mmCIF file of C-alpha atoms in Angstrom:
data_model
loop_
_atom_site.group_PDB
_atom_site.id
_atom_site.type_symbol
_atom_site.label_atom_id
_atom_site.label_comp_id
_atom_site.label_asym_id
_atom_site.label_seq_id
_atom_site.Cartn_x
_atom_site.Cartn_y
_atom_site.Cartn_z
ATOM 1 C CA MET A 7 -11.373 -14.025 23.156
ATOM 2 C CA ASN A 8 -8.777 -16.398 21.681
ATOM 3 C CA PHE A 9 -8.169 -16.762 17.938
ATOM 4 C CA SER A 10 -7.552 -20.361 17.064
ATOM 5 C CA LYS A 11 -7.475 -22.198 13.781
ATOM 6 C CA LYS A 12 -10.679 -24.039 14.571
ATOM 7 C CA SER A 13 -12.616 -20.951 15.761
ATOM 8 C CA ILE A 14 -11.452 -18.497 13.112
ATOM 9 C CA TYR A 15 -10.029 -20.165 10.009
ATOM 10 C CA ASN A 16 -13.166 -22.165 9.451
ATOM 11 C CA LYS A 17 -15.493 -19.177 9.571
ATOM 12 C CA GLU A 18 -14.430 -17.721 6.221
ATOM 13 C CA GLN A 19 -11.484 -17.830 3.857
ATOM 14 C CA TYR A 20 -8.713 -15.488 5.014
ATOM 15 C CA SER A 21 -5.768 -14.475 2.859
ATOM 16 C CA GLU A 22 -2.384 -16.046 3.467
ATOM 17 C CA GLU A 23 -1.098 -12.601 4.440
ATOM 18 C CA LEU A 24 -3.707 -12.281 7.170
ATOM 19 C CA LYS A 25 -3.171 -15.674 8.878
ATOM 20 C CA PRO A 26 0.175 -14.741 10.483
ATOM 21 C CA LEU A 27 -1.491 -11.603 11.911
ATOM 22 C CA ILE A 28 -4.169 -13.709 13.524
ATOM 23 C CA GLN A 29 -1.438 -15.895 15.004
ATOM 24 C CA GLN A 30 0.376 -12.729 16.162
ATOM 25 C CA ALA A 31 -2.765 -11.488 17.913
ATOM 26 C CA ASN A 32 -3.340 -14.897 19.558
ATOM 27 C CA GLN A 33 0.286 -14.934 20.832
ATOM 28 C CA THR A 34 -0.041 -11.445 22.286
ATOM 29 C CA LEU A 35 -3.231 -12.415 24.057
ATOM 30 C CA LYS A 36 -1.498 -15.440 25.629
ATOM 31 C CA THR A 37 1.892 -13.955 26.502
ATOM 32 C CA TRP A 38 1.242 -10.196 26.845
ATOM 33 C CA GLN A 39 4.339 -9.687 24.656
ATOM 34 C CA ALA A 40 4.222 -6.991 21.996
ATOM 35 C CA ASN A 41 5.683 -7.912 18.619
ATOM 36 C CA TRP A 42 6.013 -6.539 15.040
ATOM 37 C CA SER A 43 4.775 -8.146 11.876
ATOM 38 C CA ASP A 44 6.396 -8.192 8.474
ATOM 39 C CA PHE A 45 5.125 -5.724 5.871
ATOM 40 C CA ILE A 46 1.497 -6.202 4.923
ATOM 41 C CA SER A 47 -0.582 -4.634 2.145
ATOM 42 C CA ALA A 48 -3.243 -1.980 2.657
ATOM 43 C CA PRO A 49 -6.183 -4.333 1.826
ATOM 44 C CA THR A 50 -4.876 -6.854 4.377
ATOM 45 C CA LYS A 51 -4.717 -4.111 7.005
ATOM 46 C CA GLU A 52 -8.345 -3.217 6.205
ATOM 47 C CA GLU A 53 -9.357 -6.842 6.512
ATOM 48 C CA LEU A 54 -7.520 -7.141 9.830
ATOM 49 C CA THR A 55 -9.190 -3.969 11.160
ATOM 50 C CA LYS A 56 -12.643 -5.392 10.475
ATOM 51 C CA LEU A 57 -11.754 -8.769 11.979
ATOM 52 C CA MET A 58 -10.262 -7.266 15.146
ATOM 53 C CA ALA A 59 -12.957 -4.619 15.681
ATOM 54 C CA PRO A 60 -14.819 -6.591 18.399
ATOM 55 C CA LEU A 61 -11.603 -7.395 20.276
ATOM 56 C CA ASN A 62 -10.890 -4.574 22.751
ATOM 57 C CA ASP A 63 -8.048 -6.403 24.513
ATOM 58 C CA LEU A 64 -5.599 -5.660 21.693
ATOM 59 C CA PHE A 65 -4.141 -2.475 20.214
ATOM 60 C CA TRP A 66 -2.345 -2.245 16.879
ATOM 61 C CA ILE A 67 0.373 0.249 15.975
ATOM 62 C CA SER A 68 1.294 0.670 12.298
ATOM 63 C CA ASP A 69 4.306 2.156 10.612
ATOM 64 C CA GLY A 70 5.292 2.242 6.920
ATOM 65 C CA GLY A 71 8.151 4.687 7.221
ATOM 66 C CA TYR A 72 6.138 7.763 6.305
ATOM 67 C CA GLU A 73 2.594 9.027 6.544
ATOM 68 C CA GLY A 74 0.409 7.568 3.820
ATOM 69 C CA ALA A 75 2.567 4.547 3.178
ATOM 70 C CA GLU A 76 0.688 1.722 1.505
ATOM 71 C CA ARG A 77 2.610 -1.216 2.970
ATOM 72 C CA GLU A 78 3.204 -1.174 6.763
ATOM 73 C CA VAL A 79 4.504 -3.302 9.617
ATOM 74 C CA LEU A 80 2.158 -3.709 12.552
ATOM 75 C CA MET A 81 2.872 -4.066 16.295
ATOM 76 C CA CYS A 82 0.288 -5.929 18.300
ATOM 77 C CA CYS A 83 0.153 -5.197 22.031
ATOM 78 C CA ARG A 84 -2.333 -5.498 24.898
ATOM 79 C CA SER A 85 -4.564 -2.408 25.194
ATOM 80 C CA GLU A 86 -3.515 -1.868 28.787
ATOM 81 C CA GLN A 87 0.112 -1.494 27.648
ATOM 82 C CA LYS A 88 -0.317 0.668 24.545
ATOM 83 C CA ALA A 89 1.129 3.774 26.263
ATOM 84 C CA ASN A 90 4.391 1.892 26.716
ATOM 85 C CA TYR A 91 4.695 1.107 22.971
ATOM 86 C CA LEU A 92 3.367 4.135 21.115
ATOM 87 C CA ALA A 93 6.887 5.618 20.832
ATOM 88 C CA THR A 94 8.537 2.287 20.036
ATOM 89 C CA PRO A 95 10.461 2.568 16.731
ATOM 90 C CA ALA A 96 9.497 0.091 14.087
ATOM 91 C CA PRO A 97 12.282 -2.292 12.950
ATOM 92 C CA ILE A 98 12.498 -0.691 9.457
ATOM 93 C CA LYS A 99 15.126 1.156 7.414
ATOM 94 C CA GLY A 100 15.339 3.280 4.298
ATOM 95 C CA LEU A 101 16.919 1.851 1.181
ATOM 96 C CA LEU A 102 18.654 3.685 -1.672
ATOM 97 C CA ILE A 103 18.489 1.679 -4.908
ATOM 98 C CA LYS A 104 20.960 3.349 -7.216
ATOM 99 C CA GLY A 105 21.069 2.921 -10.988
ATOM 100 C CA ASN A 106 21.265 4.957 -14.172
ATOM 101 C CA PHE A 107 17.815 4.731 -15.804
ATOM 102 C CA LEU A 108 18.249 7.728 -18.136
ATOM 103 C CA PHE A 109 17.701 5.536 -21.207
ATOM 104 C CA ASP A 110 15.740 2.680 -19.676
ATOM 105 C CA ASN A 111 12.690 3.573 -17.534
ATOM 106 C CA ALA A 112 11.682 1.205 -14.754
ATOM 107 C CA ASN A 113 8.645 1.047 -12.456
ATOM 108 C CA ASN A 114 8.368 0.090 -8.819
ATOM 109 C CA GLN A 115 7.419 -3.459 -9.682
ATOM 110 C CA ASP A 116 10.684 -3.815 -11.664
ATOM 111 C CA PHE A 117 12.603 -2.739 -8.561
ATOM 112 C CA ARG A 118 10.561 -5.051 -6.293
ATOM 113 C CA LYS A 119 11.257 -8.080 -8.481
ATOM 114 C CA ALA A 120 14.974 -7.158 -8.637
ATOM 115 C CA LEU A 121 15.215 -6.924 -4.862
ATOM 116 C CA GLN A 122 13.630 -10.324 -4.433
ATOM 117 C CA ILE A 123 16.093 -11.852 -6.929
ATOM 118 C CA MET A 124 18.872 -10.306 -4.850
ATOM 119 C CA GLY A 125 17.611 -12.123 -1.754
ATOM 120 C CA ALA A 126 15.052 -9.814 -0.195
ATOM 121 C CA PRO A 127 11.919 -11.665 0.997
ATOM 122 C CA PRO A 128 8.648 -10.183 -0.331
ATOM 123 C CA GLU A 129 7.342 -9.533 3.166
ATOM 124 C CA GLY A 130 10.500 -7.621 4.043
ATOM 125 C CA ILE A 131 9.930 -4.916 1.420
ATOM 126 C CA GLY A 132 7.639 -1.948 2.052
ATOM 127 C CA ASP A 133 6.840 0.906 -0.380
ATOM 128 C CA ILE A 134 9.081 1.643 -3.331
ATOM 129 C CA TRP A 135 8.984 4.876 -5.326
ATOM 130 C CA ILE A 136 10.926 6.090 -8.359
ATOM 131 C CA ILE A 137 13.516 8.874 -8.044
ATOM 132 C CA ASN A 138 13.611 10.368 -11.556
ATOM 133 C CA ASP A 139 16.227 8.443 -13.623
ATOM 134 C CA ARG A 140 18.545 7.794 -10.623
ATOM 135 C CA GLY A 141 16.852 4.650 -9.337
ATOM 136 C CA ALA A 142 14.390 4.332 -6.470
ATOM 137 C CA HIS A 143 13.997 4.727 -2.756
ATOM 138 C CA ALA A 144 12.256 2.115 -0.574
ATOM 139 C CA ILE A 145 11.415 1.043 2.962
ATOM 140 C CA CYS A 146 12.428 -2.396 4.231
ATOM 141 C CA THR A 147 12.846 -4.336 7.461
ATOM 142 C CA ASN A 148 16.122 -4.159 9.336
ATOM 143 C CA LYS A 149 16.742 -7.825 8.507
ATOM 144 C CA THR A 150 16.171 -7.244 4.791
ATOM 145 C CA ALA A 151 18.508 -4.227 4.872
ATOM 146 C CA GLU A 152 21.263 -6.499 6.219
ATOM 147 C CA LEU A 153 20.575 -9.148 3.604
ATOM 148 C CA ILE A 154 20.956 -6.902 0.583
ATOM 149 C CA GLU A 155 23.370 -4.181 1.839
ATOM 150 C CA ASN A 156 25.813 -3.307 -0.971
ATOM 151 C CA LYS A 157 24.526 -6.101 -3.147
ATOM 152 C CA THR A 158 24.257 -5.499 -6.860
ATOM 153 C CA GLY A 159 21.507 -6.583 -9.202
ATOM 154 C CA LEU A 160 20.077 -6.023 -12.618
ATOM 155 C CA ILE A 161 16.889 -4.533 -14.045
ATOM 156 C CA ARG A 162 17.112 -5.596 -17.657
ATOM 157 C CA GLU A 163 20.559 -4.202 -18.675
ATOM 158 C CA VAL A 164 20.814 -1.598 -15.852
ATOM 159 C CA SER A 165 22.989 -2.386 -12.858
ATOM 160 C CA ILE A 166 21.650 -1.452 -9.397
ATOM 161 C CA ILE A 167 23.216 -1.358 -5.931
ATOM 162 C CA CYS A 168 21.438 -1.147 -2.566
ATOM 163 C CA GLU A 169 22.456 1.079 0.307
ATOM 164 C CA PRO A 170 20.524 1.018 3.654
ATOM 165 C CA VAL A 171 20.095 4.452 5.231
ATOM 166 C CA GLU A 172 18.021 6.165 7.898
ATOM 167 C CA ILE A 173 14.524 6.901 6.684
ATOM 168 C CA ARG A 174 15.070 10.643 7.155
ATOM 169 C CA GLN A 175 17.692 10.479 4.368
ATOM 170 C CA LEU A 176 15.107 9.413 1.783
ATOM 171 C CA ASP A 177 13.226 11.706 -0.583
ATOM 172 C CA LEU A 178 9.841 10.752 0.802
ATOM 173 C CA PRO A 179 6.723 10.885 -1.421
ATOM 174 C CA ARG A 180 4.890 14.202 -1.214
ATOM 175 C CA GLN A 181 1.850 14.049 1.028
ATOM 176 C CA ARG A 182 -1.499 15.237 -0.294
ATOM 177 C CA GLY A 183 -4.241 16.789 1.800
ATOM 178 C CA LEU A 184 -7.740 15.434 1.828
ATOM 179 C CA ARG A 185 -9.995 16.947 -0.872
ATOM 180 C CA ILE A 186 -13.587 16.316 -1.815
ATOM 181 C CA PHE A 187 -14.950 17.615 -5.105
ATOM 182 C CA ASN A 188 -17.452 16.940 -7.884
ATOM 183 C CA THR A 189 -16.927 16.280 -11.570
ATOM 184 C CA VAL A 190 -19.516 15.781 -14.370
ATOM 185 C CA GLU A 191 -18.644 13.098 -16.885
ATOM 186 C CA ALA A 192 -20.346 11.573 -19.929
ATOM 187 C CA SER A 193 -19.865 8.042 -18.507
ATOM 188 C CA LYS A 194 -18.815 6.138 -15.402
ATOM 189 C CA ARG A 195 -15.843 4.633 -17.186
ATOM 190 C CA LEU A 196 -12.631 3.967 -15.303
ATOM 191 C CA ASP A 197 -10.514 6.176 -17.574
ATOM 192 C CA ALA A 198 -12.908 9.110 -17.405
ATOM 193 C CA ILE A 199 -13.216 9.160 -13.634
ATOM 194 C CA ALA A 200 -9.475 8.456 -13.057
ATOM 195 C CA SER A 201 -8.594 11.298 -15.419
ATOM 196 C CA ALA A 202 -10.793 13.761 -13.498
ATOM 197 C CA GLY A 203 -9.858 12.388 -10.106
ATOM 198 C CA PHE A 204 -6.092 12.469 -10.556
ATOM 199 C CA GLY A 205 -5.971 15.484 -12.890
ATOM 200 C CA LEU A 206 -4.271 13.650 -15.758
ATOM 201 C CA SER A 207 -5.230 13.366 -19.449
ATOM 202 C CA ARG A 208 -7.180 10.321 -20.657
ATOM 203 C CA SER A 209 -4.184 9.196 -22.697
ATOM 204 C CA LYS A 210 -1.917 9.436 -19.681
ATOM 205 C CA ILE A 211 -4.343 7.464 -17.571
ATOM 206 C CA THR A 212 -4.519 4.824 -20.274
ATOM 207 C CA GLN A 213 -0.710 4.502 -20.145
ATOM 208 C CA LYS A 214 -0.867 4.123 -16.340
ATOM 209 C CA ILE A 215 -3.467 1.352 -16.666
ATOM 210 C CA LYS A 216 -1.442 -0.572 -19.268
ATOM 211 C CA SER A 217 1.704 -0.286 -17.177
ATOM 212 C CA GLY A 218 -0.041 -1.603 -14.073
ATOM 213 C CA GLU A 219 0.425 1.636 -12.053
ATOM 214 C CA LEU A 220 -3.281 2.266 -11.653
ATOM 215 C CA ARG A 221 -5.243 -0.188 -9.495
ATOM 216 C CA LEU A 222 -8.901 -0.590 -8.670
ATOM 217 C CA ASN A 223 -9.610 -1.536 -5.050
ATOM 218 C CA TRP A 224 -5.944 -2.496 -4.690
ATOM 219 C CA GLN A 225 -6.174 -4.941 -7.622
ATOM 220 C CA SER A 226 -4.593 -4.615 -11.073
ATOM 221 C CA ILE A 227 -7.021 -3.503 -13.706
ATOM 222 C CA GLN A 228 -6.634 -3.602 -17.509
ATOM 223 C CA GLN A 229 -10.208 -2.882 -18.552
ATOM 224 C CA ILE A 230 -10.128 0.788 -19.431
ATOM 225 C CA SER A 231 -13.887 0.995 -20.124
ATOM 226 C CA LYS A 232 -14.990 -0.683 -16.844
ATOM 227 C CA GLU A 233 -17.789 1.242 -15.124
ATOM 228 C CA LEU A 234 -17.156 2.294 -11.538
ATOM 229 C CA LYS A 235 -19.614 2.399 -8.701
ATOM 230 C CA ILE A 236 -20.028 4.077 -5.310
ATOM 231 C CA GLY A 237 -17.355 2.900 -2.908
ATOM 232 C CA ASP A 238 -14.820 2.025 -5.568
ATOM 233 C CA ARG A 239 -11.311 3.280 -4.886
ATOM 234 C CA LEU A 240 -8.503 3.898 -7.379
ATOM 235 C CA GLN A 241 -4.813 3.901 -6.377
ATOM 236 C CA LEU A 242 -2.143 5.481 -8.551
ATOM 237 C CA GLU A 243 1.576 5.429 -7.881
ATOM 238 C CA LYS A 244 2.798 8.869 -6.612
ATOM 239 C CA LYS A 245 -0.705 10.283 -6.943
ATOM 240 C CA GLY A 246 -2.403 8.784 -3.902
ATOM 241 C CA GLN A 247 -5.950 7.457 -3.902
ATOM 242 C CA ILE A 248 -9.424 8.549 -4.956
ATOM 243 C CA GLU A 249 -12.722 7.163 -3.680
ATOM 244 C CA ILE A 250 -16.149 7.417 -5.352
ATOM 245 C CA LEU A 251 -18.497 8.872 -2.730
ATOM 246 C CA ASN A 252 -21.609 9.410 -4.841
ATOM 247 C CA ILE A 253 -22.859 9.097 -8.440
ATOM 248 C CA GLN A 254 -25.984 10.860 -9.723
ATOM 249 C CA LEU A 255 -27.528 11.175 -13.200
ATOM 250 C CA THR A 256 -28.070 14.791 -14.240
ATOM 251 C CA LYS A 257 -30.998 16.224 -16.205
ATOM 252 C CA LYS A 258 -28.718 16.347 -19.260
ATOM 253 C CA GLU A 259 -28.086 12.577 -19.041
ATOM 254 C CA ARG A 260 -24.536 13.017 -17.674
ATOM 255 C CA TRP A 261 -23.048 11.732 -14.440
ATOM 256 C CA ARG A 262 -22.209 13.954 -11.479
ATOM 257 C CA ILE A 263 -19.554 12.117 -9.473
ATOM 258 C CA GLU A 264 -18.459 13.062 -5.976
ATOM 259 C CA ILE A 265 -14.829 12.107 -5.391
ATOM 260 C CA LYS A 266 -12.595 12.029 -2.301
ATOM 261 C CA ARG A 267 -8.908 12.376 -3.078
ATOM 262 C CA GLN A 268 -6.105 11.874 -0.609
#
């Protein structure tokens, strides 16, 4: 099976992030050469997995720097050769982004924008997470690490400097085990379910929504009162992800919601 623009791109509209991965798969099928992609988002990886499911000739290896990373680089290789590549290190590095944010809080999007202004390509940046008021840690490609090593930038009035390091030197986000539980709520509203799912107050969840840290099915969401449905997933920075497994109306006209958190 060969993915060409005529045979694949005309079937349905694929995202711009997915098209290079289709080209990558096509190249591996033709040349038998394994190669790594740039960083891709979690929804693009899901889209790729569905698209490639019928194709047994290829095997994909993913690495985001740590287990549970949202953005990852992918290696595409022939299935017959996967044993040769499973231990191949991904071309990625850790990144210390240092700055004094004691009096000026910043979120990961602030850091991502600052890195791009400093010359880092968007596709060269993986996950970013805040380290208290000392700045942030991130994952990036080796090439991006070289581009911004020891460069300085600004987030509003705060100066930052970038230092590439080995990933083991980072304070990696804490991993959460899989948990499935039920909660009973008066409504199916986003803020109610997110509050129960992530164990935060409604006011705190509202703040997270307004700041863009809480996403619905990987997309930004500002509608606090939006009703959720089975299959919806919420992603919250540093808190992982919850998925709605089931929703049932109780005899007391309330909603019993089954949630998977990871």
